[in-house]
RNA sequence: GGAGAGGUGGCCGAGUGGCUUAAGGCAACGGUUUGCUAAACCGUCAUAGUAUCGUAAGGUGCUAUCGGGGGUUCGAAUCCCCCCCUCUCCGCCA
């Protein structure tokens, strides 16, 4: 959420951000917002003057009554004042909720280092690491074929149990998945200094609002009406909200959390191309990294977040590239975002395995996450960042395909063997 | 699911309609005293909104906030209703 004061003082900058995000149709909302803001402040000024009067006169009434005097006329007068206050307060609440509704829908302002572009075609390649890219002397099988022939993955039975898009891992496939999760968590804890979190997988609406999935992206989230709970689309939601409504100490920053969770996404409206197997699923596993950082260091923290994620791919010796997303392709909550894509030999294309973003104070303002530099200083909003490190689904695709042998088996990468306890599948 | 007890500032805790601008204590911070530490004493000690002064840091006024929301009243931490959370007991249960 953007600061209404910032919008009031920089309306053209905010409108330009919308245009750069290919949302030029939304710029009129800024004018509406500013009108509501003027109206809101006008009512506040009027109603607070009346409240000050009422508070003053109520004290006078108390004093008169204490001396057994008659205050009937003042009471009658204050009754009409109170009625006016009630009426103004209703108008204020209506104006505020309209303003809030627009504010919650507005996207973040992209950082100045983000390239302006209309869509994914204008993302720029930030870095490519293809040293481990493998030349096959046979036609590589895809992950579906490998998963089926080796008995690792059973999408048909997953569909029988739950529906399409709910993967079922079996035997060494399940073990390999668990090994990947443990390997990634251990690396982040031991080498990168993150604190492990195991969060709830269901959250309330306030948490989704805090990280920005509600209201704009709520159609992507599974909802259980009977309990009014939402299945987390990413551990970002529960982990970022750990500190919702809190004032953190400057000396504790940055705070770095790493969390495994299952992730649930309805992927409404995205059936069709590129949906087979793991390429698009409703449930997947992910290790998520979340940082709470000082505003002046958050962009440095973004760079290390990306390298923390790619360390996994380097260790697994999988080829990948890092994209810097342009204004038109970046998600609404982010100020700057890198995608990490891992190479699929069978698909002959890069698959998104991670998204690392700096939200600046966008989520912090929604979730009320602040900090004080020291005892004396005023509270400021913190900067939040998060990135997958990594999602196992696309990683599993790349891993199975890259490590397949000519006779249809899988060589387990060295770093995973302590976890799998087997070297070949 | 049933019954009961609770939720007050960073923490503890008083507060049954106006005398509370939320008592008192602890912790923290600044200072005085002090050979050093400790103690004592003095002071500071919320958050947000809004208006205003200031180049700014910040100051000042007003308003709101005692788990959340609504109601009664001239006036609510206090009375009423709904909800959330915590604890105790009972029941059920993977």
Coordinates of C-alpha atoms (C1' of nucleotides) in Angstrom, one line a residue:
Chain A
X1 CA 0.0 0.0 0.0
X2 CA 1.3 3.4 -0.9
X3 CA 1.3 6.3 1.6
X4 CA -1.6 8.6 0.9
X5 CA 0.7 11.6 1.8
X6 CA 3.2 10.4 -0.8
X7 CA 0.4 10.2 -3.4
X8 CA -0.9 13.6 -2.4
X9 CA 2.6 15.1 -2.9
X10 CA 3.7 13.1 -6.0
X11 CA 0.5 12.4 -8.0
X12 CA 2.3 12.6 -11.3
X13 CA 5.0 10.1 -10.2
X14 CA 2.4 7.6 -9.1
X15 CA 0.5 8.0 -12.4
X16 CA 3.7 7.5 -14.3
X17 CA 4.3 4.3 -12.4
X18 CA 0.8 3.0 -13.4
X19 CA 1.5 3.9 -17.1
X20 CA 4.9 2.0 -16.9
X21 CA 3.1 -1.0 -15.5
X22 CA 0.8 -1.0 -18.5
X23 CA -2.1 0.2 -16.3
X24 CA -2.7 3.6 -17.8
X25 CA -6.4 3.0 -17.5
X26 CA -6.0 3.2 -13.8
X27 CA -4.6 6.7 -13.6
X28 CA -8.0 8.2 -13.1
X29 CA -8.2 6.4 -9.8
X30 CA -5.4 8.7 -8.5
X31 CA -7.6 11.7 -9.1
X32 CA -10.6 10.0 -7.4
X33 CA -8.3 9.1 -4.5
X34 CA -7.1 12.7 -4.1
X35 CA -10.7 14.0 -4.2
X36 CA -11.7 11.4 -1.4
X37 CA -8.6 12.5 0.5
X38 CA -9.6 16.2 0.4
X39 CA -13.2 15.3 1.5
X40 CA -11.9 13.0 4.2
X41 CA -9.7 15.8 5.7
X42 CA -12.5 18.3 5.4
X43 CA -14.9 16.1 7.4
X44 CA -12.1 15.3 10.0
X45 CA -11.6 19.0 10.6
X46 CA -15.3 19.6 11.1
X47 CA -16.1 16.6 13.3
X48 CA -13.0 17.0 15.5
X49 CA -13.9 20.6 16.2
X50 CA -17.4 19.4 17.3
X51 CA -15.8 16.7 19.4
X52 CA -13.5 19.2 21.1
X53 CA -16.6 21.3 22.0
X54 CA -18.5 18.2 23.3
X55 CA -15.6 17.1 25.5
X56 CA -15.2 20.6 26.9
X57 CA -19.0 21.0 27.6
X58 CA -19.3 17.5 29.1
X59 CA -16.6 18.5 31.6
X60 CA -18.6 21.7 32.4
X61 CA -21.7 19.6 32.9
X62 CA -19.9 17.3 35.3
X63 CA -18.7 20.3 37.3
X64 CA -22.2 21.8 37.4
X65 CA -23.8 18.5 38.5
X66 CA -21.2 18.1 41.2
X67 CA -22.4 21.3 42.7
X68 CA -26.0 20.2 42.3
X69 CA -26.6 22.8 39.6
X70 CA -29.0 22.5 36.6
X71 CA -27.3 21.6 33.3
X72 CA -30.5 20.7 31.3
X73 CA -30.0 23.3 28.6
X74 CA -26.4 22.3 28.0
X75 CA -27.3 18.7 27.9
X76 CA -30.0 19.4 25.3
X77 CA -27.6 21.4 23.2
X78 CA -24.9 18.6 23.4
X79 CA -27.5 16.1 22.3
X80 CA -27.9 17.8 18.9
X81 CA -24.1 18.2 18.7
X82 CA -23.7 14.5 19.3
X83 CA -26.3 13.8 16.6
X84 CA -24.3 15.9 14.2
X85 CA -21.1 14.1 15.2
X86 CA -22.7 10.7 14.6
X87 CA -23.8 11.8 11.2
X88 CA -20.4 13.2 10.2
X89 CA -18.7 10.1 11.5
X90 CA -20.8 7.9 9.2
X91 CA -19.8 10.1 6.3
X92 CA -16.2 9.9 7.3
X93 CA -16.3 6.1 7.6
X94 CA -17.8 5.9 4.1
X95 CA -15.2 8.2 2.6
X96 CA -12.4 6.4 4.4
X97 CA -13.5 3.0 3.2
X98 CA -13.7 4.1 -0.4
X99 CA -10.2 5.6 -0.1
X100 CA -8.9 2.4 1.5
X101 CA -10.5 0.3 -1.2
X102 CA -8.6 2.1 -3.9
X103 CA -5.3 2.2 -1.9
X104 CA -5.4 -1.5 -1.4
X105 CA -5.8 -2.1 -5.2
X106 CA -3.0 0.2 -6.2
X107 CA 0.3 -1.4 -7.2
X108 CA 3.7 -0.4 -5.8
X109 CA 5.9 2.2 -7.5
X110 CA 8.8 0.5 -9.4
X111 CA 12.3 1.3 -8.3
X112 CA 14.2 3.6 -10.7
X113 CA 16.6 0.7 -11.7
X114 CA 13.7 -1.3 -13.1
X115 CA 13.6 -1.2 -16.9
X116 CA 10.4 0.2 -18.4
X117 CA 8.8 -2.4 -20.6
X118 CA 5.4 -3.6 -21.8
X119 CA 5.6 -7.4 -21.0
X120 CA 7.8 -10.4 -20.4
X121 CA 9.5 -9.9 -23.8
X122 CA 11.2 -6.8 -22.4
X123 CA 12.6 -8.4 -19.3
X124 CA 16.4 -8.2 -19.4
X125 CA 18.8 -11.1 -18.7
X126 CA 20.8 -10.1 -15.7
X127 CA 23.0 -13.1 -15.6
X128 CA 23.4 -16.5 -17.2
X129 CA 25.2 -19.5 -15.7
X130 CA 25.2 -22.2 -18.2
X131 CA 28.6 -23.9 -17.4
X132 CA 26.8 -27.1 -16.3
X133 CA 24.6 -27.2 -19.4
X134 CA 24.7 -30.7 -20.7
X135 CA 25.0 -32.0 -24.3
X136 CA 22.9 -35.1 -24.8
X137 CA 24.0 -37.9 -27.1
X138 CA 20.4 -39.2 -27.0
X139 CA 17.0 -37.7 -27.0
X140 CA 16.3 -36.6 -23.4
X141 CA 13.0 -37.7 -21.9
X142 CA 10.8 -35.2 -20.1
X143 CA 10.1 -35.3 -16.4
X144 CA 6.7 -36.9 -16.9
X145 CA 8.2 -39.9 -18.8
X146 CA 11.0 -40.3 -16.3
X147 CA 8.8 -39.9 -13.3
X148 CA 6.4 -42.5 -14.7
X149 CA 8.9 -45.1 -15.9
X150 CA 10.9 -44.9 -12.6
X151 CA 7.8 -44.9 -10.4
X152 CA 8.6 -41.5 -8.9
X153 CA 5.6 -39.5 -9.8
X154 CA 2.0 -40.4 -10.4
X155 CA -0.1 -37.6 -11.7
X156 CA -3.0 -39.8 -12.6
X157 CA -3.5 -41.1 -9.1
X158 CA -2.9 -37.6 -7.7
X159 CA -5.8 -36.5 -9.9
X160 CA -7.9 -39.5 -8.6
X161 CA -7.3 -38.5 -5.0
X162 CA -7.7 -34.7 -5.3
X163 CA -7.9 -33.5 -8.9
X164 CA -5.6 -32.4 -11.7
X165 CA -2.6 -30.5 -10.5
X166 CA -2.1 -32.3 -7.2
X167 CA 1.1 -34.3 -7.6
X168 CA 1.6 -37.6 -5.9
X169 CA 5.3 -38.6 -5.2
X170 CA 6.1 -42.2 -4.6
X171 CA 9.1 -44.2 -3.4
X172 CA 12.4 -42.6 -4.4
X173 CA 10.5 -39.7 -5.9
X174 CA 9.1 -38.8 -2.5
X175 CA 12.6 -39.2 -0.9
X176 CA 14.2 -37.1 -3.6
X177 CA 11.7 -34.3 -2.9
X178 CA 12.3 -34.4 0.8
X179 CA 16.1 -34.5 0.2
X180 CA 15.8 -31.3 -1.9
X181 CA 13.8 -29.5 0.8
X182 CA 16.2 -30.5 3.5
X183 CA 19.3 -29.7 1.5
X184 CA 18.0 -26.2 0.6
X185 CA 17.0 -25.4 4.2
X186 CA 20.3 -26.6 5.6
X187 CA 22.2 -24.5 3.1
X188 CA 20.3 -21.4 4.0
X189 CA 20.6 -22.0 7.7
X190 CA 24.2 -23.0 7.8
X191 CA 25.8 -20.9 5.0
X192 CA 23.5 -17.9 4.7
X193 CA 22.5 -17.3 8.3
X194 CA 18.7 -17.7 8.1
X195 CA 16.5 -18.7 11.0
X196 CA 14.2 -21.6 10.3
X197 CA 10.5 -21.2 10.4
X198 CA 7.7 -23.8 10.1
X199 CA 4.6 -21.7 9.5
X200 CA 0.9 -22.4 9.5
X201 CA -0.4 -23.5 6.1
X202 CA -3.8 -21.7 6.5
X203 CA -4.1 -18.0 7.3
X204 CA -6.8 -15.5 7.9
X205 CA -7.8 -12.7 5.6
X206 CA -5.8 -10.1 7.5
X207 CA -2.6 -11.9 6.7
X208 CA -3.3 -12.0 3.0
X209 CA -4.1 -8.3 3.1
X210 CA -0.8 -7.7 4.9
X211 CA 1.3 -9.3 2.1
X212 CA -0.9 -8.0 -0.7
X213 CA -2.7 -11.1 -2.0
X214 CA -6.0 -9.7 -0.7
X215 CA -8.0 -8.2 -2.3
X216 CA -6.3 -8.1 -5.8
X217 CA -5.3 -11.7 -6.2
X218 CA -7.8 -13.5 -4.0
X219 CA -9.1 -15.5 -6.9
X220 CA -5.8 -17.4 -6.9
X221 CA -6.1 -18.5 -3.3
X222 CA -8.1 -21.5 -2.0
X223 CA -10.7 -20.5 0.6
X224 CA -12.3 -22.7 3.2
X225 CA -15.6 -20.9 3.9
X226 CA -16.6 -23.0 6.9
X227 CA -13.6 -21.7 8.9
X228 CA -12.9 -18.5 6.8
X229 CA -9.3 -19.6 6.3
X230 CA -7.2 -19.5 3.2
X231 CA -4.6 -22.0 2.1
X232 CA -1.3 -20.2 1.7
X233 CA -0.1 -19.6 -1.9
X234 CA 3.4 -19.1 -0.5
X235 CA 5.1 -19.2 2.9
X236 CA 5.7 -15.5 2.3
X237 CA 2.2 -14.9 3.7
X238 CA 2.6 -16.4 7.2
X239 CA 6.3 -15.7 7.5
X240 CA 6.0 -12.0 6.6
X241 CA 3.0 -11.6 9.0
X242 CA 5.1 -13.0 11.9
X243 CA 5.9 -9.4 12.7
X244 CA 2.6 -7.8 11.6
X245 CA 1.7 -5.0 13.9
X246 CA 5.1 -5.0 15.7
X247 CA 7.8 -2.5 16.2
X248 CA 11.2 -4.2 15.7
X249 CA 14.5 -3.1 17.1
X250 CA 17.0 -1.5 14.6
X251 CA 19.8 -3.5 16.1
X252 CA 18.0 -6.8 15.3
X253 CA 17.9 -6.0 11.6
X254 CA 18.1 -7.5 9.1
X255 CA 15.9 -10.4 10.3
X256 CA 16.2 -13.4 7.9
X257 CA 13.8 -16.3 7.9
X258 CA 13.8 -19.5 5.8
X259 CA 10.7 -21.6 5.7
X260 CA 9.5 -24.8 4.1
X261 CA 5.9 -24.9 3.2
X262 CA 3.5 -26.6 0.8
X263 CA 2.0 -23.9 -1.4
X264 CA -1.6 -23.9 -2.8
X265 CA -2.7 -22.0 -5.9
X266 CA -5.9 -22.3 -7.7
X267 CA -4.3 -21.0 -11.0
X268 CA -7.7 -19.9 -12.1
X269 CA -7.9 -19.1 -15.8
X270 CA -4.5 -20.6 -16.6
X271 CA -5.3 -23.9 -18.1
X272 CA -4.0 -24.8 -21.6
X273 CA -0.5 -24.5 -22.8
X274 CA 2.4 -25.3 -20.5
X275 CA 0.2 -27.0 -17.8
X276 CA 1.4 -30.6 -18.0
X277 CA 3.0 -32.3 -15.1
X278 CA 4.9 -30.0 -12.8
X279 CA 4.8 -27.1 -15.1
X280 CA 1.7 -25.8 -13.5
X281 CA 0.3 -27.4 -10.3
X282 CA -2.2 -26.5 -7.5
X283 CA 0.1 -27.8 -4.8
X284 CA 3.9 -27.6 -4.7
X285 CA 6.7 -27.5 -2.2
X286 CA 8.9 -24.5 -1.6
X287 CA 11.6 -23.1 0.6
X288 CA 11.0 -19.4 1.0
X289 CA 13.3 -16.8 2.3
X290 CA 11.9 -13.7 3.9
X291 CA 13.9 -10.6 5.0
X292 CA 13.0 -7.6 7.2
X293 CA 15.6 -4.9 6.3
X294 CA 16.5 -1.3 6.9
X295 CA 15.3 0.9 4.1
X296 CA 18.8 2.0 3.2
X297 CA 20.1 -1.5 2.8
X298 CA 17.2 -3.3 1.2
X299 CA 18.5 -3.2 -2.3
X300 CA 21.8 -4.8 -1.1
X301 CA 19.7 -7.4 0.6
X302 CA 17.9 -8.1 -2.6
X303 CA 21.2 -8.9 -4.4
X304 CA 22.2 -11.3 -1.6
X305 CA 18.7 -12.8 -1.6
X306 CA 19.2 -13.7 -5.3
X307 CA 22.7 -15.1 -4.7
X308 CA 21.4 -17.1 -1.7
X309 CA 18.8 -18.7 -4.1
X310 CA 21.3 -19.3 -7.0
X311 CA 23.7 -21.0 -4.6
X312 CA 21.3 -23.9 -4.6
X313 CA 21.4 -24.2 -8.3
X314 CA 25.2 -23.9 -8.3
X315 CA 25.5 -26.6 -5.8
X316 CA 23.1 -28.8 -7.8
X317 CA 25.0 -27.9 -11.0
X318 CA 21.9 -26.9 -12.9
X319 CA 22.1 -24.3 -15.6
X320 CA 20.0 -21.1 -15.0
X321 CA 19.6 -17.5 -15.8
X322 CA 18.5 -14.5 -13.8
X323 CA 16.0 -12.1 -15.3
X324 CA 15.4 -8.5 -14.2
X325 CA 11.7 -8.1 -14.7
X326 CA 10.5 -4.9 -16.5
X327 CA 7.8 -2.6 -15.2
X328 CA 5.1 -4.3 -17.3
X329 CA 5.8 -7.9 -16.1
X330 CA 6.6 -7.3 -12.4
X331 CA 3.9 -8.3 -9.9
X332 CA 1.9 -5.5 -8.3
X333 CA 3.4 -5.6 -4.8
X334 CA 7.1 -5.5 -5.9
X335 CA 9.3 -2.5 -6.4
X336 CA 12.0 -4.6 -8.0
X337 CA 12.0 -8.2 -8.9
X338 CA 14.4 -10.8 -10.3
X339 CA 13.2 -14.2 -11.6
X340 CA 15.5 -17.1 -11.5
X341 CA 14.9 -19.6 -14.3
X342 CA 16.3 -23.1 -14.5
X343 CA 16.9 -24.9 -17.8
X344 CA 14.7 -27.8 -18.9
X345 CA 16.5 -30.0 -21.5
X346 CA 13.3 -31.7 -22.6
X347 CA 11.3 -28.5 -22.9
X348 CA 14.3 -26.7 -24.3
X349 CA 13.4 -23.6 -22.3
X350 CA 13.9 -21.9 -19.0
X351 CA 11.4 -22.5 -16.2
X352 CA 10.7 -20.1 -13.4
X353 CA 12.0 -21.5 -10.1
X354 CA 12.3 -18.4 -8.0
X355 CA 11.1 -14.9 -7.8
X356 CA 13.1 -12.5 -5.6
X357 CA 11.5 -9.2 -4.7
X358 CA 12.0 -6.1 -2.7
X359 CA 8.6 -4.7 -1.6
X360 CA 10.2 -1.7 0.1
X361 CA 7.6 -0.5 2.6
X362 CA 4.5 -1.6 0.5
X363 CA 3.8 -4.7 2.6
X364 CA 5.1 -3.2 5.8
X365 CA 2.5 -0.4 5.6
X366 CA -0.3 -2.9 5.0
X367 CA 0.8 -5.3 7.7
X368 CA 2.0 -2.6 10.1
X369 CA 5.6 -3.7 10.4
X370 CA 7.8 -1.0 11.8
X371 CA 11.1 -0.5 13.5
X372 CA 13.0 2.0 15.7
X373 CA 16.6 2.6 15.0
X374 CA 17.1 3.1 18.8
X375 CA 15.2 3.9 21.9
X376 CA 14.9 7.6 21.1
X377 CA 14.1 7.5 17.4
X378 CA 10.7 7.6 15.8
X379 CA 9.1 4.5 14.3
X380 CA 9.6 3.9 10.6
X381 CA 8.2 1.3 8.2
X382 CA 10.6 -1.5 7.5
X383 CA 11.4 -2.9 4.1
X384 CA 10.3 -6.5 3.4
X385 CA 11.8 -8.8 0.8
X386 CA 11.2 -12.4 -0.1
X387 CA 12.4 -15.0 -2.6
X388 CA 11.9 -18.7 -3.3
X389 CA 15.0 -20.6 -2.5
X390 CA 13.6 -22.6 -4.3
X391 CA 10.3 -24.1 -5.5
X392 CA 10.8 -27.8 -5.9
X393 CA 8.4 -28.5 -8.7
X394 CA 10.3 -26.7 -11.5
X395 CA 13.6 -27.7 -9.8
X396 CA 12.5 -31.4 -10.0
X397 CA 11.8 -31.0 -13.7
X398 CA 15.3 -29.7 -14.4
X399 CA 16.9 -32.1 -12.1
X400 CA 15.3 -35.3 -13.4
X401 CA 15.8 -34.2 -17.0
X402 CA 19.4 -33.0 -16.6
X403 CA 20.6 -36.0 -14.5
X404 CA 19.0 -38.7 -16.6
X405 CA 21.2 -41.4 -18.1
X406 CA 20.9 -43.0 -21.6
X407 CA 19.4 -46.1 -20.1
X408 CA 16.6 -44.2 -18.4
X409 CA 17.9 -43.8 -14.9
X410 CA 18.7 -40.8 -12.7
X411 CA 22.1 -40.0 -11.2
X412 CA 21.5 -38.2 -7.9
X413 CA 23.6 -35.0 -7.6
X414 CA 26.5 -35.4 -5.1
X415 CA 25.1 -32.8 -2.6
X416 CA 21.8 -34.6 -2.3
X417 CA 23.2 -38.1 -1.6
X418 CA 23.7 -37.5 2.2
X419 CA 20.0 -36.8 2.2
X420 CA 18.7 -39.5 -0.2
X421 CA 21.1 -42.3 1.0
X422 CA 21.1 -43.5 -2.6
X423 CA 23.1 -42.4 -5.6
X424 CA 21.1 -43.8 -8.5
X425 CA 17.4 -44.1 -9.3
Chain B
rG1 C1' -19.4 -29.1 21.7
rG2 C1' -20.7 -27.5 27.2
rA3 C1' -19.5 -24.5 31.7
rG4 C1' -16.6 -20.8 34.0
rA5 C1' -12.6 -17.0 34.5
rG6 C1' -10.0 -13.4 32.0
rG7 C1' -7.9 -9.5 27.9
rU8 C1' -5.9 -2.1 30.7
rG9 C1' 0.7 1.4 28.1
rG10 C1' 7.4 -2.4 26.8
rC11 C1' 6.0 -5.5 31.4
rC12 C1' 3.1 -5.9 36.2
rG13 C1' -1.2 -3.8 38.0
rA14 C1' -5.4 -0.1 40.2
rG15 C1' -9.7 1.5 38.1
rU16 C1' -18.5 -0.2 38.9
rG17 C1' -20.6 6.6 34.5
rG18 C1' -17.8 12.9 35.2
rC19 C1' -12.6 14.0 40.8
rU20 C1' -8.3 9.6 35.5
rU21 C1' -5.1 14.8 30.7
rA22 C1' -5.4 5.9 32.6
rA23 C1' -3.2 5.7 39.8
rG24 C1' 1.1 3.1 41.4
rG25 C1' 5.2 0.0 40.5
rC26 C1' 9.0 -2.4 37.3
rA27 C1' 12.1 -2.0 33.1
rA28 C1' 14.3 1.6 29.7
rC29 C1' 16.4 6.4 28.5
rG30 C1' 18.6 11.4 30.1
rG31 C1' 20.5 14.0 34.3
rU32 C1' 22.3 15.2 39.5
rU33 C1' 25.1 13.1 43.3
rU34 C1' 29.5 9.7 43.2
rG35 C1' 36.8 7.3 43.5
rC36 C1' 34.2 3.1 40.4
rU37 C1' 29.8 0.2 40.6
rA38 C1' 25.4 0.2 43.2
rA39 C1' 21.8 3.1 45.6
rA40 C1' 19.1 7.6 46.1
rC41 C1' 16.9 11.8 43.9
rC42 C1' 15.0 14.7 39.5
rG43 C1' 13.2 14.3 34.6
rU44 C1' 11.6 11.7 30.1
rC45 C1' 8.8 7.5 29.0
rA46 C1' 2.7 5.4 23.7
rU47 C1' 0.6 5.1 18.7
rA48 C1' -2.0 7.1 14.8
rG49 C1' -4.8 11.0 12.4
rU50 C1' -5.4 16.1 11.5
rA51 C1' -4.3 21.4 11.7
rU52 C1' -0.6 24.8 12.3
rC53 C1' 4.6 27.0 12.9
rG54 C1' 9.6 25.9 11.0
rU55 C1' 14.3 25.6 5.1
rA56 C1' 14.8 21.3 8.2
rA57 C1' 15.4 18.4 12.6
rG58 C1' 11.3 19.2 15.3
rG59 C1' 7.6 22.1 18.2
rU60 C1' 2.5 23.3 19.4
rG61 C1' -3.1 22.5 19.3
rC62 C1' -7.0 19.2 18.6
rU63 C1' -9.1 14.2 17.8
rA64 C1' -9.0 9.0 18.4
rU65 C1' -7.2 4.6 20.8
rC66 C1' -8.0 0.3 27.7
rG67 C1' -8.7 -7.2 22.6
rG68 C1' -12.1 -5.9 17.8
rG69 C1' -16.9 -4.0 16.2
rG70 C1' -21.7 -2.0 17.4
rG71 C1' -25.2 0.3 21.0
rU72 C1' -27.0 3.3 25.5
rU73 C1' -25.6 8.4 27.4
rC74 C1' -24.6 15.4 27.4
rG75 C1' -20.4 12.2 28.8
rA76 C1' -18.0 5.0 28.6
rA77 C1' -11.8 1.6 30.4
rU78 C1' -16.5 1.4 33.5
rC79 C1' -23.3 -0.3 31.4
rC80 C1' -25.6 -3.5 27.1
rC81 C1' -25.1 -6.7 22.4
rC82 C1' -22.0 -9.5 18.8
rC83 C1' -17.2 -11.3 17.6
rC84 C1' -11.9 -12.7 18.4
rC85 C1' -8.1 -14.5 21.6
rU86 C1' -6.0 -16.7 26.4
rC87 C1' -6.6 -19.8 30.7
rU88 C1' -9.3 -23.7 33.8
rC89 C1' -12.7 -27.9 34.0
rC90 C1' -16.0 -31.4 31.3
rG91 C1' -17.2 -34.0 26.8
rC92 C1' -15.5 -35.8 21.9
rC93 C1' -11.4 -37.0 18.8
rA94 C1' -6.5 -38.0 14.8

